[in-house]
Short mmCIF file of C-alpha atoms in Angstrom, two decimals:
data_model
loop_
_atom_site.label_atom_id
_atom_site.label_comp_id
_atom_site.label_asym_id
_atom_site.label_seq_id
_atom_site.Cartn_x
_atom_site.Cartn_y
_atom_site.Cartn_z
CA MET A 390 41.29 -9.61 203.72
CA THR A 391 39.61 -12.62 205.37
CA ARG A 392 39.72 -16.10 203.89
CA VAL A 393 36.02 -15.94 202.86
CA THR A 394 36.53 -12.60 201.16
CA ALA A 395 39.60 -13.90 199.38
CA ASP A 396 37.71 -16.99 198.20
CA VAL A 397 34.89 -14.89 196.79
CA THR A 398 37.27 -12.44 195.12
CA PHE A 399 39.26 -15.29 193.59
CA LEU A 400 36.16 -17.01 192.24
CA ARG A 401 34.82 -13.74 190.77
CA ASP A 402 38.15 -12.91 189.11
CA TYR A 403 38.55 -16.49 187.92
CA ASN A 404 35.14 -16.51 186.28
CA GLN A 405 35.87 -13.09 184.69
CA ALA A 406 39.15 -14.44 183.31
CA LEU A 407 37.34 -17.37 181.70
CA VAL A 408 34.91 -15.07 179.87
CA MET A 409 37.80 -12.78 178.81
CA ALA A 410 39.59 -15.79 177.40
CA VAL A 411 36.57 -16.62 175.25
CA GLY A 412 36.40 -12.97 174.16
CA ARG A 413 40.02 -13.01 173.07
CA THR A 414 39.70 -16.22 171.01
CA ALA A 415 36.22 -15.68 169.47
CA ARG A 416 35.41 -12.73 167.26
CA THR A 417 31.96 -12.60 168.75
CA PHE A 418 30.25 -14.65 171.48
CA GLU A 419 27.02 -14.94 173.39
CA ARG A 420 26.11 -16.23 176.82
CA ALA A 421 25.50 -19.80 175.60
CA THR A 422 28.94 -19.79 173.93
CA VAL A 423 30.66 -18.98 177.25
CA VAL A 424 28.54 -21.53 179.14
CA ARG A 425 29.63 -24.31 176.74
CA ALA A 426 33.25 -23.21 176.72
CA THR A 427 33.72 -22.68 180.46
CA GLY A 428 31.22 -24.91 182.24
CA LEU A 429 29.96 -21.92 184.27
CA THR A 430 26.23 -21.64 184.93
CA PRO A 431 24.12 -19.26 182.80
CA GLN A 432 23.50 -17.12 185.85
CA ALA A 433 27.21 -16.78 186.63
CA VAL A 434 27.98 -15.94 182.99
CA SER A 435 25.28 -13.26 182.99
CA LYS A 436 26.76 -11.59 186.07
CA VAL A 437 30.27 -11.59 184.61
CA ILE A 438 29.10 -10.27 181.24
CA ALA A 439 27.23 -7.48 183.03
CA ARG A 440 30.40 -6.47 185.01
CA LEU A 441 32.63 -6.60 181.93
CA THR A 442 30.20 -4.55 179.90
CA ALA A 443 29.93 -1.93 182.68
CA ASP A 444 33.72 -1.72 182.77
CA GLY A 445 33.89 -1.20 179.00
CA LEU A 446 35.89 -4.39 178.39
CA ILE A 447 33.22 -6.00 176.18
CA ARG A 448 30.25 -4.55 174.36
CA PRO A 449 27.09 -5.74 172.60
CA ALA A 450 27.60 -6.43 168.93
CA GLY A 451 24.02 -7.21 167.79
CA VAL A 452 21.69 -10.12 168.32
CA ARG A 453 21.37 -13.61 166.99
CA ARG A 454 17.85 -14.72 166.11
CA PRO A 455 17.43 -18.46 166.38
CA GLY A 456 14.62 -20.28 164.69
CA ILE A 457 12.79 -20.62 167.99
CA GLY A 458 13.24 -18.86 171.34
CA LYS A 459 14.39 -15.45 172.37
CA PRO A 460 17.04 -13.55 170.38
CA ALA A 461 20.51 -13.83 171.96
CA VAL A 462 22.70 -10.79 172.59
CA VAL A 463 26.07 -11.15 170.84
CA TYR A 464 29.12 -9.56 172.46
CA GLU A 465 32.70 -8.72 171.40
CA LEU A 466 35.90 -7.73 173.16
CA VAL A 467 36.75 -4.00 173.15
CA PRO A 468 40.53 -4.20 172.36
CA ASP A 469 41.24 -0.49 172.79
CA SER A 470 39.60 -0.34 176.24
CA ARG A 471 42.85 -1.29 177.93
CA TYR A 472 46.54 -1.23 177.00
CA ALA A 473 49.81 -2.33 178.51
CA ILE A 474 53.39 -1.36 177.67
CA GLY A 475 56.03 -4.10 177.50
CA ALA A 476 59.78 -3.58 177.81
CA HIS A 477 62.50 -5.89 176.64
CA VAL A 478 65.73 -5.05 178.47
CA ALA A 479 68.72 -6.48 176.65
CA ARG A 480 72.41 -5.82 177.27
CA ARG A 481 72.58 -3.25 174.47
CA THR A 482 69.04 -2.04 173.82
CA LEU A 483 65.63 -1.26 175.29
CA ARG A 484 62.61 -2.22 173.20
CA LEU A 485 59.13 -0.94 174.13
CA VAL A 486 55.82 -2.06 172.64
CA LEU A 487 52.21 -0.97 173.14
CA VAL A 488 49.75 -3.92 173.29
CA ASP A 489 45.96 -3.79 173.45
CA LEU A 490 43.58 -6.08 175.35
CA ALA A 491 43.42 -8.54 172.46
CA GLY A 492 47.19 -8.92 172.39
CA THR A 493 47.77 -6.82 169.20
CA VAL A 494 51.07 -4.87 169.05
CA HIS A 495 50.30 -1.29 167.99
CA HIS A 496 53.66 0.51 168.41
CA SER A 497 57.22 -0.70 168.73
CA ALA A 498 60.32 1.36 169.41
CA VAL A 499 63.91 0.38 170.18
CA SER A 500 66.61 2.66 171.66
CA PRO A 501 70.24 2.00 172.70
CA LEU A 502 71.23 1.57 176.31
CA PRO A 503 74.60 2.79 177.69
CA HIS A 504 77.38 0.24 177.97
CA ASP A 505 77.07 -1.59 181.30
CA PHE A 506 74.06 0.52 182.20
CA THR A 507 72.93 1.14 185.76
CA PRO A 508 69.45 0.79 187.26
CA ALA A 509 69.11 4.63 187.23
CA GLN A 510 69.98 4.77 183.53
CA LEU A 511 67.45 2.08 182.70
CA LEU A 512 64.66 3.86 184.73
CA ASP A 513 65.37 7.10 182.87
CA ALA A 514 65.19 5.38 179.52
CA LEU A 515 61.94 3.69 180.49
CA SER A 516 60.42 6.98 181.67
CA VAL A 517 61.19 8.69 178.36
CA GLY A 518 59.96 5.83 176.30
CA ILE A 519 56.75 5.33 178.21
CA ASP A 520 55.88 9.07 178.09
CA THR A 521 56.34 9.00 174.30
CA MET A 522 54.36 5.86 173.76
CA ALA A 523 51.52 6.69 176.16
CA GLY A 524 51.25 10.13 174.55
CA VAL A 525 50.16 8.53 171.29
CA GLY A 526 46.37 8.96 171.51
CA ASP A 527 46.59 10.00 175.15
CA LEU A 528 46.44 6.45 176.53
CA ARG A 529 47.35 7.10 180.17
CA SER A 530 43.81 6.56 181.40
CA ARG A 531 43.63 3.19 179.63
CA LEU A 532 47.18 2.03 180.50
CA THR A 533 47.08 -1.00 182.78
CA GLY A 534 50.76 -1.13 183.57
CA LEU A 535 54.31 -1.91 182.48
CA GLY A 536 55.74 -5.40 181.95
CA ILE A 537 59.51 -5.79 181.95
CA GLY A 538 61.24 -8.77 180.38
CA MET A 539 64.73 -8.63 181.92
CA ILE A 540 68.05 -10.52 181.70
CA GLY A 541 68.52 -13.11 184.40
CA PRO A 542 69.25 -14.55 186.88
CA LEU A 543 66.04 -13.08 188.28
CA ASP A 544 63.74 -13.65 191.26
CA HIS A 545 60.32 -13.13 189.75
CA ALA A 546 58.42 -13.73 192.98
CA ASN A 547 60.17 -10.88 194.83
CA GLY A 548 60.78 -8.59 191.81
CA LEU A 549 64.58 -8.80 192.14
CA VAL A 550 67.27 -8.88 189.48
CA ARG A 551 69.83 -11.11 191.22
CA ASP A 552 73.00 -10.92 189.19
CA ALA A 553 72.23 -10.19 185.55
CA HIS A 554 74.88 -11.85 183.46
CA GLY A 555 77.29 -9.34 181.91
CA LEU A 556 75.97 -6.34 183.89
CA ARG A 557 78.07 -5.24 186.91
CA HIS A 558 75.49 -2.96 188.55
CA TRP A 559 72.69 -5.48 188.92
CA HIS A 560 73.21 -7.37 192.15
CA ASP A 561 69.97 -7.92 194.06
CA VAL A 562 68.27 -4.85 192.51
CA PRO A 563 64.58 -4.54 193.51
CA LEU A 564 63.65 -3.48 189.99
CA ARG A 565 59.91 -4.01 190.31
CA GLU A 566 59.67 -1.80 193.41
CA ILE A 567 61.94 1.02 192.21
CA ALA A 568 60.34 1.07 188.74
CA GLU A 569 56.82 1.38 190.24
CA LYS A 570 57.99 4.35 192.36
CA HIS A 571 59.85 5.98 189.49
CA LEU A 572 57.30 5.51 186.83
CA GLY A 573 54.00 5.74 188.78
CA LEU A 574 52.69 2.56 187.13
CA PRO A 575 52.04 -1.05 188.23
CA VAL A 576 55.04 -3.09 187.13
CA HIS A 577 55.34 -6.78 186.33
CA LEU A 578 58.93 -8.14 186.21
CA ASP A 579 59.89 -11.50 184.64
CA LYS A 580 62.75 -13.10 182.86
CA ASP A 581 62.93 -12.18 179.17
CA VAL A 582 62.47 -15.72 177.96
CA THR A 583 59.42 -16.35 180.16
CA ALA A 584 57.82 -13.21 178.84
CA GLY A 585 58.56 -14.42 175.33
CA ILE A 586 56.97 -17.81 175.72
CA THR A 587 53.89 -16.11 177.19
CA ALA A 588 53.55 -14.13 173.99
CA GLU A 589 53.77 -17.26 171.85
CA ALA A 590 51.19 -18.98 174.06
CA TRP A 591 48.78 -16.04 173.56
CA ARG A 592 49.31 -16.19 169.80
CA HIS A 593 48.81 -19.93 169.48
CA GLY A 594 45.98 -20.38 171.98
CA ALA A 595 44.89 -23.60 173.59
CA THR A 596 46.63 -25.77 170.91
CA PHE A 597 50.10 -24.61 171.94
CA GLY A 598 50.93 -27.54 174.23
CA ASP A 599 54.21 -27.94 176.09
CA ALA A 600 56.78 -25.70 174.43
CA ALA A 601 60.02 -23.78 174.75
CA LEU A 602 61.13 -20.42 173.31
CA ILE A 603 64.89 -20.39 172.61
CA MET A 604 66.34 -16.90 172.53
CA VAL A 605 69.72 -15.91 171.16
CA GLU A 606 70.41 -12.27 171.84
CA SER A 607 73.63 -11.31 173.64
CA GLY A 608 72.97 -14.40 175.72
CA VAL A 609 71.18 -17.68 175.18
CA GLY A 610 68.10 -18.64 177.20
CA ALA A 611 64.93 -20.71 177.13
CA GLY A 612 61.40 -19.91 178.33
CA PHE A 613 59.06 -22.82 179.07
CA TRP A 614 55.31 -23.32 178.76
CA LEU A 615 54.37 -26.50 180.56
CA GLY A 616 50.96 -27.75 181.52
CA GLY A 617 49.23 -24.64 180.25
CA ALA A 618 51.30 -22.09 182.11
CA ALA A 619 54.72 -20.44 182.17
CA HIS A 620 57.15 -22.56 184.10
CA ARG A 621 59.56 -20.54 186.34
CA GLY A 622 60.98 -23.22 188.61
CA ALA A 623 61.40 -23.48 192.39
CA HIS A 624 63.30 -20.20 192.59
CA THR A 625 61.57 -18.55 189.57
CA ASN A 626 64.91 -18.70 187.73
CA ALA A 627 64.24 -21.45 185.18
CA GLY A 628 65.51 -20.78 181.73
CA GLU A 629 69.30 -20.52 182.07
CA PHE A 630 69.56 -22.79 179.08
CA GLY A 631 72.69 -21.06 177.80
CA HIS A 632 74.57 -22.10 180.93
CA THR A 633 74.22 -25.80 180.40
CA VAL A 634 77.67 -27.27 179.60
CA VAL A 635 78.29 -28.71 176.16
CA ASP A 636 82.12 -28.82 176.25
CA LEU A 637 83.94 -29.74 179.45
CA THR A 638 87.20 -28.21 178.23
CA GLY A 639 85.58 -25.25 176.53
CA PRO A 640 86.19 -21.56 177.11
CA ARG A 641 85.29 -19.74 180.35
CA CYS A 642 81.74 -18.35 180.43
CA VAL A 643 80.50 -15.14 182.08
CA CYS A 644 78.77 -17.35 184.68
CA GLY A 645 82.22 -18.66 185.78
CA ARG A 646 82.03 -22.19 184.38
CA HIS A 647 83.69 -23.62 181.25
CA GLY A 648 82.12 -24.82 178.07
CA CYS A 649 78.62 -23.43 178.51
CA LEU A 650 76.42 -23.61 175.42
CA GLU A 651 76.27 -19.74 175.37
CA VAL A 652 80.02 -19.14 175.26
CA VAL A 653 80.69 -21.97 172.76
CA HIS A 654 77.90 -20.67 170.54
CA HIS A 655 79.11 -17.09 170.79
CA HIS A 656 82.75 -17.96 170.00
CA ALA A 657 81.58 -19.63 166.77
CA ALA A 658 79.32 -16.69 165.87
CA GLU A 659 81.98 -14.09 166.58
CA ALA A 660 84.42 -16.03 164.35
CA GLY A 661 81.90 -15.71 161.54
CA ASP A 662 80.95 -19.39 161.49
CA VAL A 663 77.20 -18.93 161.85
CA ALA A 664 76.49 -22.41 160.61
CA HIS A 665 78.58 -23.96 163.36
CA ALA A 666 77.00 -21.64 165.92
CA ALA A 667 73.56 -22.85 164.78
CA ARG A 668 74.64 -26.49 165.13
CA VAL A 669 75.86 -25.81 168.69
CA LEU A 670 72.40 -24.38 169.52
CA ALA A 671 70.75 -27.36 167.85
CA VAL A 672 72.68 -29.79 170.11
CA GLY A 673 71.40 -27.90 173.08
CA VAL A 674 67.83 -28.00 171.81
CA VAL A 675 68.00 -31.77 171.27
CA ASN A 676 69.36 -32.25 174.83
CA LEU A 677 66.44 -30.15 176.07
CA LEU A 678 63.89 -32.24 174.15
CA GLN A 679 65.38 -35.46 175.63
CA THR A 680 64.70 -33.95 179.05
CA LEU A 681 61.29 -32.29 178.66
CA ASP A 682 59.62 -33.96 175.58
CA LEU A 683 58.26 -30.75 174.11
CA ALA A 684 55.72 -30.41 171.31
CA HIS A 685 56.93 -27.08 170.01
CA VAL A 686 60.26 -25.14 169.90
CA VAL A 687 60.15 -21.47 168.98
CA LEU A 688 63.33 -19.69 167.88
CA ALA A 689 63.74 -15.98 168.69
CA GLY A 690 66.22 -13.23 169.55
CA ALA A 691 67.87 -10.47 167.56
CA ASP A 692 71.13 -12.36 166.95
CA LEU A 693 69.27 -15.49 165.77
CA LEU A 694 66.90 -13.50 163.58
CA GLY A 695 69.89 -12.03 161.77
CA HIS A 696 70.32 -15.53 160.23
CA PRO A 697 66.84 -17.05 160.70
CA GLN A 698 66.95 -19.72 157.99
CA THR A 699 70.37 -20.99 159.06
CA TYR A 700 69.20 -21.53 162.62
CA LEU A 701 65.83 -22.92 161.65
CA ALA A 702 67.41 -25.41 159.28
CA ALA A 703 70.05 -26.54 161.78
CA VAL A 704 67.66 -27.02 164.66
CA THR A 705 64.94 -28.69 162.53
CA GLU A 706 67.52 -31.08 161.02
CA ALA A 707 68.95 -32.00 164.44
CA VAL A 708 65.48 -32.54 165.96
CA GLN A 709 64.31 -34.69 163.08
CA ALA A 710 67.55 -36.76 163.13
CA ASP A 711 67.12 -37.39 166.82
CA ALA A 712 63.47 -38.44 166.55
CA ARG A 713 64.08 -42.17 166.16
CA ARG A 714 60.32 -42.72 166.19
CA ALA A 715 58.99 -39.93 164.01
CA ASP A 716 55.53 -41.56 164.01
CA TRP A 717 55.00 -40.46 167.60
CA LEU A 718 57.97 -38.40 168.77
CA ARG A 719 57.44 -35.23 166.76
CA THR A 720 58.41 -31.67 167.69
CA ARG A 721 57.51 -28.65 165.65
CA VAL A 722 60.27 -26.04 165.16
CA THR A 723 59.32 -22.51 164.10
CA LEU A 724 60.55 -18.92 164.18
CA SER A 725 58.77 -16.54 166.49
CA SER A 726 55.57 -15.10 165.01
CA LEU A 727 56.32 -11.77 166.68
CA GLY A 728 59.92 -11.44 165.55
CA ALA A 729 62.00 -8.97 167.55
CA ASP A 730 58.95 -7.77 169.54
CA VAL A 731 58.26 -11.16 171.20
CA ILE A 732 59.83 -10.44 174.62
CA ALA A 733 58.40 -6.95 175.01
CA ALA A 734 54.95 -8.07 173.73
CA GLY A 735 54.94 -10.99 176.15
CA ALA A 736 55.83 -8.72 179.04
CA ALA A 737 52.86 -6.51 178.13
CA MET A 738 50.55 -9.55 177.87
CA GLN A 739 51.63 -10.68 181.38
CA VAL A 740 50.40 -7.33 182.68
CA LEU A 741 47.06 -7.81 180.99
CA ASP A 742 46.96 -11.37 182.39
CA GLN A 743 47.53 -10.02 185.88
CA HIS A 744 44.41 -7.83 185.65
CA TYR A 745 42.25 -9.74 183.15
CA GLY A 746 43.61 -13.30 183.26
CA ILE A 747 43.57 -16.27 185.63
CA PRO A 748 44.34 -14.98 189.15
CA GLU A 749 47.24 -16.42 191.16
CA LEU A 750 46.23 -19.64 192.91
CA ALA A 751 47.76 -18.42 196.18
CA HIS A 752 45.20 -15.64 196.56
CA PRO A 753 42.46 -17.70 198.27
CA LEU A 754 44.93 -18.57 201.00
CA ILE A 755 45.34 -14.97 202.14
CA VAL A 756 44.24 -14.51 205.77
CA GLY A 757 44.14 -11.36 207.83
CA SER A 758 42.54 -7.98 207.95
#
């Protein structure tokens, strides 16, 4: 692909993504709506609408008759025109969800994974689950791909699971590549917490602001939404929130250090002192807010959702107590709106974003034949 071709392709895909974003947030829209929302020219919007209509992604939904001038065609998104499957790979379970183009979760299923499972065991479980889910309504022809939200550390850019904490068989595993070969589907691989924060951003829309999703499920992690996009860090491994130290003389963690938030939290939870475990997590959240100044903290994860009000109360109280200037330093603390599905749903939304969202900024720099 030459530089010129790449530039044109990027611009076309970018314009299409802007129109799709309007379609996801507005029940119905017309050309003038998109022009006002995106700043694109009427001619550019007309071309994008024509392409999206031809591809079956949007459809006419009537006309609006103004007092003067020509009637305007009204359009709407076609949610069931495309689907994606999202997978949440935890240390004990595999959760799969089916998500449509509008981001609605249609089916959710969870199955156990073998203790200390291998890549081959995970691929077999994914294959069975996807066949079952895609068979509902014969969706294969409308299935865009599979998104996997996986335990870290993880190299998102290269599709590698580096050394998943607590799993012996996951050293530099090229999961994206082997999953695509095994499943015959495009695969998007990301850290579980990054997938989760993507789902929350889809649900909240443009008002979301800078935010973090705090997940407590076997491990403790954080996904970040900064400046309107998922933040992955220099090595795409941001989010190891549970491996920040809160007790220098604390117990040894699976990562090899002592006193990590994750191990201190888990010791309290395993002892049955959920209230203390929640306070440990709250201390970590306050430390995070002091570093990143976030507008929103979302709490998620199967272990946390087993005691949602205890965690919500502890984190909210700690955040409010730490906000010395509540008139301007305010952070909203909520439970995930998607519950246990948030990671899998976010992984599916990332697949839809790859095809029908903002294209990667690196694409215009591609040079070659």
